[in-house]
């Protein structure tokens, strides 16, 4: 997910995307624990996307306060 894509999203869209990524992260961790994980790099991608979305959520929430 690119930063430009996130800037264009609303708060609700970002929250939905965050929830989806957290579900995917859980599923990936479960697959890793059971030895079924094929794309190990996806774990890192999902983790970074979650952090990126949280950053933009905080920024948007601070903009709305002002």
mmCIF file of N, CA, C and O in Angstrom:
data_model
loop_
_atom_site.group_PDB
_atom_site.id
_atom_site.type_symbol
_atom_site.label_atom_id
_atom_site.label_comp_id
_atom_site.label_asym_id
_atom_site.label_seq_id
_atom_site.Cartn_x
_atom_site.Cartn_y
_atom_site.Cartn_z
ATOM 1 N N UNK A 1 0.840 -1.170 0.000
ATOM 2 C CA UNK A 1 0.000 0.000 0.000
ATOM 3 C C UNK A 1 0.890 1.240 0.000
ATOM 4 O O UNK A 1 1.780 1.388 0.820
ATOM 5 N N UNK A 2 0.609 2.126 -0.910
ATOM 6 C CA UNK A 2 1.401 3.344 -1.066
ATOM 7 C C UNK A 2 0.859 4.452 -0.165
ATOM 8 O O UNK A 2 -0.313 4.475 0.183
ATOM 9 N N UNK A 3 1.726 5.386 0.166
ATOM 10 C CA UNK A 3 1.337 6.507 1.009
ATOM 11 C C UNK A 3 0.289 7.377 0.320
ATOM 12 O O UNK A 3 -0.639 7.868 0.963
ATOM 13 N N UNK A 4 0.412 7.540 -0.994
ATOM 14 C CA UNK A 4 -0.555 8.352 -1.732
ATOM 15 C C UNK A 4 -1.948 7.731 -1.679
ATOM 16 O O UNK A 4 -2.953 8.450 -1.583
ATOM 17 N N UNK A 5 -2.015 6.420 -1.708
ATOM 18 C CA UNK A 5 -3.315 5.734 -1.601
ATOM 19 C C UNK A 5 -3.941 5.990 -0.233
ATOM 20 O O UNK A 5 -5.144 6.184 -0.118
ATOM 21 N N UNK A 6 -3.116 5.969 0.796
ATOM 22 C CA UNK A 6 -3.633 6.183 2.152
ATOM 23 C C UNK A 6 -4.113 7.615 2.360
ATOM 24 O O UNK A 6 -5.109 7.843 3.040
ATOM 25 N N UNK A 7 -3.408 8.574 1.786
ATOM 26 C CA UNK A 7 -3.823 9.971 1.948
ATOM 27 C C UNK A 7 -5.205 10.211 1.348
ATOM 28 O O UNK A 7 -5.949 11.066 1.823
ATOM 29 N N UNK A 8 -5.548 9.462 0.317
ATOM 30 C CA UNK A 8 -6.819 9.644 -0.366
ATOM 31 C C UNK A 8 -7.979 8.969 0.371
ATOM 32 O O UNK A 8 -9.134 9.269 0.103
ATOM 33 N N UNK A 9 -7.681 8.092 1.317
ATOM 34 C CA UNK A 9 -8.730 7.351 2.011
ATOM 35 C C UNK A 9 -9.306 8.150 3.178
ATOM 36 O O UNK A 9 -8.649 9.004 3.761
ATOM 37 N N UNK A 10 -10.552 7.809 3.517
ATOM 38 C CA UNK A 10 -11.195 8.411 4.672
ATOM 39 C C UNK A 10 -10.805 7.628 5.927
ATOM 40 O O UNK A 10 -10.199 6.557 5.841
ATOM 41 N N UNK A 11 -11.180 8.161 7.085
ATOM 42 C CA UNK A 11 -10.875 7.475 8.344
ATOM 43 C C UNK A 11 -11.513 6.091 8.398
ATOM 44 O O UNK A 11 -10.880 5.126 8.817
ATOM 45 N N UNK A 12 -12.764 6.002 7.967
ATOM 46 C CA UNK A 12 -13.460 4.712 8.009
ATOM 47 C C UNK A 12 -12.816 3.696 7.080
ATOM 48 O O UNK A 12 -12.704 2.513 7.424
ATOM 49 N N UNK A 13 -12.395 4.143 5.908
ATOM 50 C CA UNK A 13 -11.737 3.235 4.979
ATOM 51 C C UNK A 13 -10.429 2.722 5.568
ATOM 52 O O UNK A 13 -10.100 1.542 5.442
ATOM 53 N N UNK A 14 -9.689 3.609 6.222
ATOM 54 C CA UNK A 14 -8.424 3.200 6.840
ATOM 55 C C UNK A 14 -8.660 2.218 7.985
ATOM 56 O O UNK A 14 -7.922 1.252 8.143
ATOM 57 N N UNK A 15 -9.689 2.476 8.768
ATOM 58 C CA UNK A 15 -9.995 1.574 9.879
ATOM 59 C C UNK A 15 -10.389 0.198 9.368
ATOM 60 O O UNK A 15 -10.000 -0.826 9.942
ATOM 61 N N UNK A 16 -11.163 0.151 8.280
ATOM 62 C CA UNK A 16 -11.538 -1.131 7.689
ATOM 63 C C UNK A 16 -10.313 -1.864 7.147
ATOM 64 O O UNK A 16 -10.172 -3.078 7.334
ATOM 65 N N UNK A 17 -9.442 -1.149 6.493
ATOM 66 C CA UNK A 17 -8.219 -1.745 5.946
ATOM 67 C C UNK A 17 -7.341 -2.261 7.081
ATOM 68 O O UNK A 17 -6.759 -3.342 6.985
ATOM 69 N N UNK A 18 -7.260 -1.515 8.167
ATOM 70 C CA UNK A 18 -6.479 -1.940 9.326
ATOM 71 C C UNK A 18 -7.030 -3.238 9.912
ATOM 72 O O UNK A 18 -6.271 -4.158 10.230
ATOM 73 N N UNK A 19 -8.337 -3.321 10.018
ATOM 74 C CA UNK A 19 -8.964 -4.536 10.540
ATOM 75 C C UNK A 19 -8.675 -5.731 9.630
ATOM 76 O O UNK A 19 -8.360 -6.830 10.114
ATOM 77 N N UNK A 20 -8.743 -5.512 8.325
ATOM 78 C CA UNK A 20 -8.456 -6.593 7.380
ATOM 79 C C UNK A 20 -7.005 -7.059 7.478
ATOM 80 O O UNK A 20 -6.722 -8.263 7.443
ATOM 81 N N UNK A 21 -6.103 -6.108 7.626
ATOM 82 C CA UNK A 21 -4.689 -6.467 7.737
ATOM 83 C C UNK A 21 -4.399 -7.208 9.037
ATOM 84 O O UNK A 21 -3.583 -8.123 9.066
ATOM 85 N N UNK A 22 -5.071 -6.827 10.118
ATOM 86 C CA UNK A 22 -4.862 -7.523 11.384
ATOM 87 C C UNK A 22 -5.368 -8.963 11.307
ATOM 88 O O UNK A 22 -4.748 -9.878 11.858
ATOM 89 N N UNK A 23 -6.483 -9.173 10.593
ATOM 90 C CA UNK A 23 -6.980 -10.533 10.383
ATOM 91 C C UNK A 23 -5.991 -11.343 9.561
ATOM 92 O O UNK A 23 -5.708 -12.502 9.864
ATOM 93 N N UNK A 24 -5.454 -10.708 8.518
ATOM 94 C CA UNK A 24 -4.474 -11.394 7.685
ATOM 95 C C UNK A 24 -3.217 -11.720 8.483
ATOM 96 O O UNK A 24 -2.651 -12.807 8.355
ATOM 97 N N UNK A 25 -2.795 -10.790 9.333
ATOM 98 C CA UNK A 25 -1.618 -11.021 10.163
ATOM 99 C C UNK A 25 -1.844 -12.213 11.088
ATOM 100 O O UNK A 25 -0.967 -13.059 11.254
ATOM 101 N N UNK A 26 -3.019 -12.300 11.675
ATOM 102 C CA UNK A 26 -3.338 -13.430 12.547
ATOM 103 C C UNK A 26 -3.275 -14.736 11.766
ATOM 104 O O UNK A 26 -2.690 -15.724 12.226
ATOM 105 N N UNK A 27 -3.870 -14.745 10.583
ATOM 106 C CA UNK A 27 -3.871 -15.952 9.756
ATOM 107 C C UNK A 27 -2.452 -16.349 9.351
ATOM 108 O O UNK A 27 -2.119 -17.536 9.332
ATOM 109 N N UNK A 28 -1.625 -15.368 9.025
ATOM 110 C CA UNK A 28 -0.238 -15.663 8.657
ATOM 111 C C UNK A 28 0.536 -16.242 9.838
ATOM 112 O O UNK A 28 1.321 -17.181 9.674
ATOM 113 N N UNK A 29 0.313 -15.683 11.033
ATOM 114 C CA UNK A 29 0.989 -16.219 12.219
ATOM 115 C C UNK A 29 0.536 -17.650 12.481
ATOM 116 O O UNK A 29 1.332 -18.510 12.860
ATOM 117 N N UNK A 30 -0.735 -17.916 12.282
ATOM 118 C CA UNK A 30 -1.273 -19.254 12.486
ATOM 119 C C UNK A 30 -0.657 -20.221 11.482
ATOM 120 O O UNK A 30 -0.282 -21.347 11.832
ATOM 121 N N UNK A 31 -0.564 -19.798 10.223
ATOM 122 C CA UNK A 31 0.041 -20.645 9.187
ATOM 123 C C UNK A 31 1.511 -20.921 9.511
ATOM 124 O O UNK A 31 1.995 -22.038 9.303
ATOM 125 N N UNK A 32 2.217 -19.918 10.006
ATOM 126 C CA UNK A 32 3.625 -20.100 10.352
ATOM 127 C C UNK A 32 3.774 -21.113 11.477
ATOM 128 O O UNK A 32 4.662 -21.970 11.445
ATOM 129 N N UNK A 33 2.903 -21.036 12.457
ATOM 130 C CA UNK A 33 2.976 -21.942 13.602
ATOM 131 C C UNK A 33 2.693 -23.387 13.197
ATOM 132 O O UNK A 33 3.257 -24.317 13.781
ATOM 133 N N UNK A 34 1.839 -23.562 12.195
ATOM 134 C CA UNK A 34 1.498 -24.920 11.762
ATOM 135 C C UNK A 34 2.382 -25.397 10.615
ATOM 136 O O UNK A 34 2.205 -26.510 10.118
ATOM 137 N N UNK A 35 3.303 -24.549 10.171
ATOM 138 C CA UNK A 35 4.220 -24.951 9.113
ATOM 139 C C UNK A 35 3.650 -24.884 7.713
ATOM 140 O O UNK A 35 4.172 -25.512 6.797
ATOM 141 N N UNK A 36 2.579 -24.133 7.518
ATOM 142 C CA UNK A 36 1.923 -24.053 6.219
ATOM 143 C C UNK A 36 2.195 -22.747 5.482
ATOM 144 O O UNK A 36 1.690 -22.547 4.390
ATOM 145 N N UNK A 37 3.005 -21.879 6.053
ATOM 146 C CA UNK A 37 3.254 -20.567 5.453
ATOM 147 C C UNK A 37 4.208 -20.704 4.273
ATOM 148 O O UNK A 37 5.316 -21.213 4.398
ATOM 149 N N UNK A 38 3.758 -20.262 3.092
ATOM 150 C CA UNK A 38 4.576 -20.355 1.882
ATOM 151 C C UNK A 38 5.323 -19.059 1.601
ATOM 152 O O UNK A 38 6.495 -19.075 1.270
ATOM 153 N N UNK A 39 4.627 -17.934 1.706
ATOM 154 C CA UNK A 39 5.238 -16.637 1.408
ATOM 155 C C UNK A 39 5.613 -15.941 2.709
ATOM 156 O O UNK A 39 4.831 -15.185 3.273
ATOM 157 N N UNK A 40 6.823 -16.185 3.158
ATOM 158 C CA UNK A 40 7.248 -15.639 4.447
ATOM 159 C C UNK A 40 7.414 -14.121 4.388
ATOM 160 O O UNK A 40 7.280 -13.448 5.406
ATOM 161 N N UNK A 41 7.691 -13.566 3.231
ATOM 162 C CA UNK A 41 7.878 -12.120 3.102
ATOM 163 C C UNK A 41 6.570 -11.368 3.331
ATOM 164 O O UNK A 41 6.586 -10.181 3.679
ATOM 165 N N UNK A 42 5.455 -12.032 3.159
ATOM 166 C CA UNK A 42 4.152 -11.383 3.336
ATOM 167 C C UNK A 42 3.956 -10.930 4.781
ATOM 168 O O UNK A 42 3.294 -9.925 5.038
ATOM 169 N N UNK A 43 4.542 -11.649 5.732
ATOM 170 C CA UNK A 43 4.431 -11.276 7.147
ATOM 171 C C UNK A 43 5.004 -9.879 7.353
ATOM 172 O O UNK A 43 4.398 -9.024 8.006
ATOM 173 N N UNK A 44 6.175 -9.629 6.782
ATOM 174 C CA UNK A 44 6.824 -8.329 6.917
ATOM 175 C C UNK A 44 6.021 -7.239 6.219
ATOM 176 O O UNK A 44 5.871 -6.130 6.748
ATOM 177 N N UNK A 45 5.486 -7.538 5.040
ATOM 178 C CA UNK A 45 4.686 -6.557 4.299
ATOM 179 C C UNK A 45 3.457 -6.144 5.089
ATOM 180 O O UNK A 45 3.134 -4.957 5.185
ATOM 181 N N UNK A 46 2.768 -7.126 5.646
ATOM 182 C CA UNK A 46 1.546 -6.846 6.407
ATOM 183 C C UNK A 46 1.868 -6.022 7.644
ATOM 184 O O UNK A 46 1.177 -5.053 7.952
ATOM 185 N N UNK A 47 2.950 -6.385 8.346
ATOM 186 C CA UNK A 47 3.339 -5.657 9.551
ATOM 187 C C UNK A 47 3.639 -4.194 9.231
ATOM 188 O O UNK A 47 3.219 -3.287 9.950
ATOM 189 N N UNK A 48 4.343 -3.963 8.149
ATOM 190 C CA UNK A 48 4.678 -2.587 7.766
ATOM 191 C C UNK A 48 3.453 -1.814 7.304
ATOM 192 O O UNK A 48 3.331 -0.614 7.575
ATOM 193 N N UNK A 49 2.543 -2.478 6.603
ATOM 194 C CA UNK A 49 1.314 -1.807 6.174
ATOM 195 C C UNK A 49 0.462 -1.414 7.377
ATOM 196 O O UNK A 49 -0.152 -0.347 7.388
ATOM 197 N N UNK A 50 0.425 -2.268 8.387
ATOM 198 C CA UNK A 50 -0.319 -1.943 9.608
ATOM 199 C C UNK A 50 0.284 -0.693 10.255
ATOM 200 O O UNK A 50 -0.440 0.234 10.627
ATOM 201 N N UNK A 51 1.601 -0.646 10.355
ATOM 202 C CA UNK A 51 2.270 0.519 10.953
ATOM 203 C C UNK A 51 2.012 1.773 10.123
ATOM 204 O O UNK A 51 1.770 2.857 10.670
ATOM 205 N N UNK A 52 2.039 1.638 8.814
ATOM 206 C CA UNK A 52 1.814 2.788 7.923
ATOM 207 C C UNK A 52 0.398 3.334 8.097
ATOM 208 O O UNK A 52 0.188 4.544 8.208
ATOM 209 N N UNK A 53 -0.577 2.440 8.174
ATOM 210 C CA UNK A 53 -1.963 2.871 8.339
ATOM 211 C C UNK A 53 -2.161 3.535 9.697
ATOM 212 O O UNK A 53 -2.818 4.571 9.807
ATOM 213 N N UNK A 54 -1.566 2.967 10.738
ATOM 214 C CA UNK A 54 -1.691 3.566 12.067
ATOM 215 C C UNK A 54 -1.101 4.973 12.087
ATOM 216 O O UNK A 54 -1.656 5.877 12.710
ATOM 217 N N UNK A 55 0.018 5.161 11.394
ATOM 218 C CA UNK A 55 0.639 6.484 11.327
ATOM 219 C C UNK A 55 -0.290 7.484 10.669
ATOM 220 O O UNK A 55 -0.500 8.588 11.174
ATOM 221 N N UNK A 56 -0.865 7.111 9.520
ATOM 222 C CA UNK A 56 -1.755 8.021 8.810
ATOM 223 C C UNK A 56 -3.053 8.260 9.584
ATOM 224 O O UNK A 56 -3.608 9.358 9.551
ATOM 225 N N UNK A 57 -3.525 7.243 10.303
ATOM 226 C CA UNK A 57 -4.722 7.434 11.133
ATOM 227 C C UNK A 57 -4.462 8.482 12.206
ATOM 228 O O UNK A 57 -5.284 9.371 12.425
ATOM 229 N N UNK A 58 -3.302 8.381 12.876
ATOM 230 C CA UNK A 58 -2.961 9.351 13.901
ATOM 231 C C UNK A 58 -2.857 10.752 13.318
ATOM 232 O O UNK A 58 -3.331 11.717 13.912
ATOM 233 N N UNK A 59 -2.258 10.864 12.158
ATOM 234 C CA UNK A 59 -2.116 12.179 11.520
ATOM 235 C C UNK A 59 -3.470 12.783 11.176
ATOM 236 O O UNK A 59 -3.718 13.953 11.434
ATOM 237 N N UNK A 60 -4.362 11.961 10.616
ATOM 238 C CA UNK A 60 -5.689 12.466 10.239
ATOM 239 C C UNK A 60 -6.498 12.845 11.462
ATOM 240 O O UNK A 60 -7.225 13.832 11.461
ATOM 241 N N UNK A 61 -6.367 12.059 12.541
ATOM 242 C CA UNK A 61 -7.118 12.368 13.747
ATOM 243 C C UNK A 61 -6.622 13.670 14.363
ATOM 244 O O UNK A 61 -7.415 14.454 14.873
ATOM 245 N N UNK A 62 -5.322 13.918 14.313
ATOM 246 C CA UNK A 62 -4.777 15.174 14.830
ATOM 247 C C UNK A 62 -5.207 16.346 13.973
ATOM 248 O O UNK A 62 -5.435 17.438 14.491
ATOM 249 N N UNK A 63 -5.317 16.161 12.674
ATOM 250 C CA UNK A 63 -5.788 17.235 11.781
ATOM 251 C C UNK A 63 -7.241 17.591 12.090
ATOM 252 O O UNK A 63 -7.620 18.753 12.050
ATOM 253 N N UNK A 64 -8.040 16.567 12.410
ATOM 254 C CA UNK A 64 -9.456 16.806 12.696
ATOM 255 C C UNK A 64 -9.651 17.519 14.038
ATOM 256 O O UNK A 64 -10.647 18.203 14.241
ATOM 257 N N UNK A 65 -8.728 17.345 14.963
ATOM 258 C CA UNK A 65 -8.833 18.011 16.257
ATOM 259 C C UNK A 65 -8.612 19.506 16.132
ATOM 260 O O UNK A 65 -9.227 20.292 16.835
ATOM 261 N N UNK A 66 -7.719 19.890 15.253
ATOM 262 C CA UNK A 66 -7.370 21.319 15.109
ATOM 263 C C UNK A 66 -8.421 22.102 14.416
ATOM 264 O O UNK A 66 -9.380 22.139 14.091
#
